[in-house]
Amino acid sequence: MRKFTLLIFICLVQFSFAQRKGYWQQKVDYKMEIDMKESSYQYDGKMKLKYTNNSGQSLNKVYFHLYFNAFQPGSMMDYRLRNISDPDKRMVTNIGTKENPKLISRITELKPDQIGYQKITSLKQNGTDVNYKVDGTILEVTLAKPIKSGKTAIFDMVWNAQVPEQIRRSGRNSKDGVEFSMAQWYPKMAEFDPEGWHLDEYVGREFFAPFGNFDVTININKDYVIGASGQLQNPNNVKGYVTNPTIKENNGKVSWNFKATNIHDFVFAADKNFVVDHGKSKHGVDIYLVYKNDKSGSSWKEAMPYALGFFDYNSEHFGEYPWKTYSIIEGGDGGMEYGTATLISGNRNLESLVGTIFHEAAHSWYQQLFGINETYNEWFDEGFTSYVEQMALLNVYEKLKVIPSNPNPDAYRGYIALALSGKEEPASLLADYYNTNYGYSLEAYYKGQVLAIQLGYIIGNENLEKTFLKFYDIWKFKHPSGNDFKRVAEEVSGINLKWYFNLFLNTTRKIDYAVDNVSNNTVTIANKSDFAMPIDVLVEYTDGTKELFYIPLREMRGEKPAENLVEYQGAKRTVLEDWFWTKPTYDFKVSKDIKEVSIDPTKRLADVNPENNVFTK
Ligand SMILES: [Zn+2]
């Protein structure tokens, strides 16, 4: 009997926490070996890919991404650059003047020996040749035999590739002189999930792929040092990782072997001038800083303590970092996150380097550990990562003892500028389809971050912290949607959040509340917008005392608990009757003479017109 009740209890607890019943995901296991031809910036590759179909249906086709093919004149990425009004500066050349710029796509200008490509020369499914065709950056494979649900297929692929001039993220000879920045360098199995196949061409935005294990061997000239995803298996036989290694070379080449478990994006970079620093965090993560031993990498020598502090802080507040290693590698053209690694460009001061490390390493949660669909949930990926980065900067870098109620007012300023710019598009739009890079960037990084901070305003900052940890427990190594995060927040707080996520993500509606009127002892608050929110109103009386009035929104079907925040200290808290969205104004009575009335002094409410939020007598 006891056992029985315990079992029921466990079931209730598990299913009440917002797990999707019948959830499934595909699995990939890559074993790859590549032979670098350094002087021509080409390589030969072969892979054995074990693909496991957990979908519940038979598959007649599979698809791969061939991302390097984007870096060819006439590609979708090229046309996008030629036609978007505000192209990424890294990807265009200005042939006009500073005052009268004339921007041309750098891809258009690439010569045959500078373009990128991945050319398949052989592809077999369980030993049988299969038919395939390539459209731009997508490889479509018609299977020899369907892969039944629950079954596995082995793909043997042989290909050769040319590493493009660096245009974006990956490529040869970065601005800082890193020779090989190798991201999206291998034919990558596309994601198939309950929404179907995700066959987005590489136009500019980020990635989405199934989880799996990687075993990667890179044969390269003996003078190179490599930084990569996962764990180096033969540090004693290669340059850079141990003192006095016994280099094992073969015709002037050395084999590097890396293994990574349960990631969905494998990166590496190689350069003759790389050096490697190693540190271990208190939580046991081996951190590698791999950087050029010249001016471009000079600030990296000082970055290790901050990187270690970041991983310890984050493991305590957002869930334990589950892998053994993290490599921070100089390369690329800014900062970009990959499985257990990042490529970060050089020539930056320590503050900029630490900020970028914190951002990219935070993606180990909101991208790598929760395999977010970045083809349209970029607010979840960049916004939540920016939130985690900011919390770590305040705690670890600035060592603040008291974290502000709103940890990032800058994100609010950015979002409000976007909301008032006329260039805002709904956050649920496909990431590549934004009309401007401006609209995409401010929405992804700022509006996404505001969504998280403002969620703290709705459910309380303590509930927000609990939500992050609970979400980690349920969704690590899976592909959660924004709705999955919302469901955890609802379960943790007991507050219904349907209205909030819908209006904030699927529309460009803006919030504007006002203190409409104060007469005698009655305060009138007005919703001047088409976006209803719960409202905190702090009233200061002429006798110097304060009272915090909390007006829940009826749709919440619950109330935010009292919060212990600096702005509310010493104030009595009074919970008022619910308000609801069909009613534009709300009155409440106070018992004493009013000196000042202010809506949300914590400034977590994303009110686009804060001027009318305070009344002073
Ligand atoms: Zn990011």
XYZ file of C-alpha atoms and ligand atoms in Angstrom, residues 337 359-360 363 382 385 445, ligand 1:
8
model
C 28.639 29.139 -29.596
C 27.698 35.208 -23.419
C 28.967 32.317 -25.524
C 24.804 29.394 -24.716
C 19.834 34.842 -27.563
C 21.536 33.602 -22.976
C 18.914 39.817 -27.726
Zn 24.354 34.526 -28.640
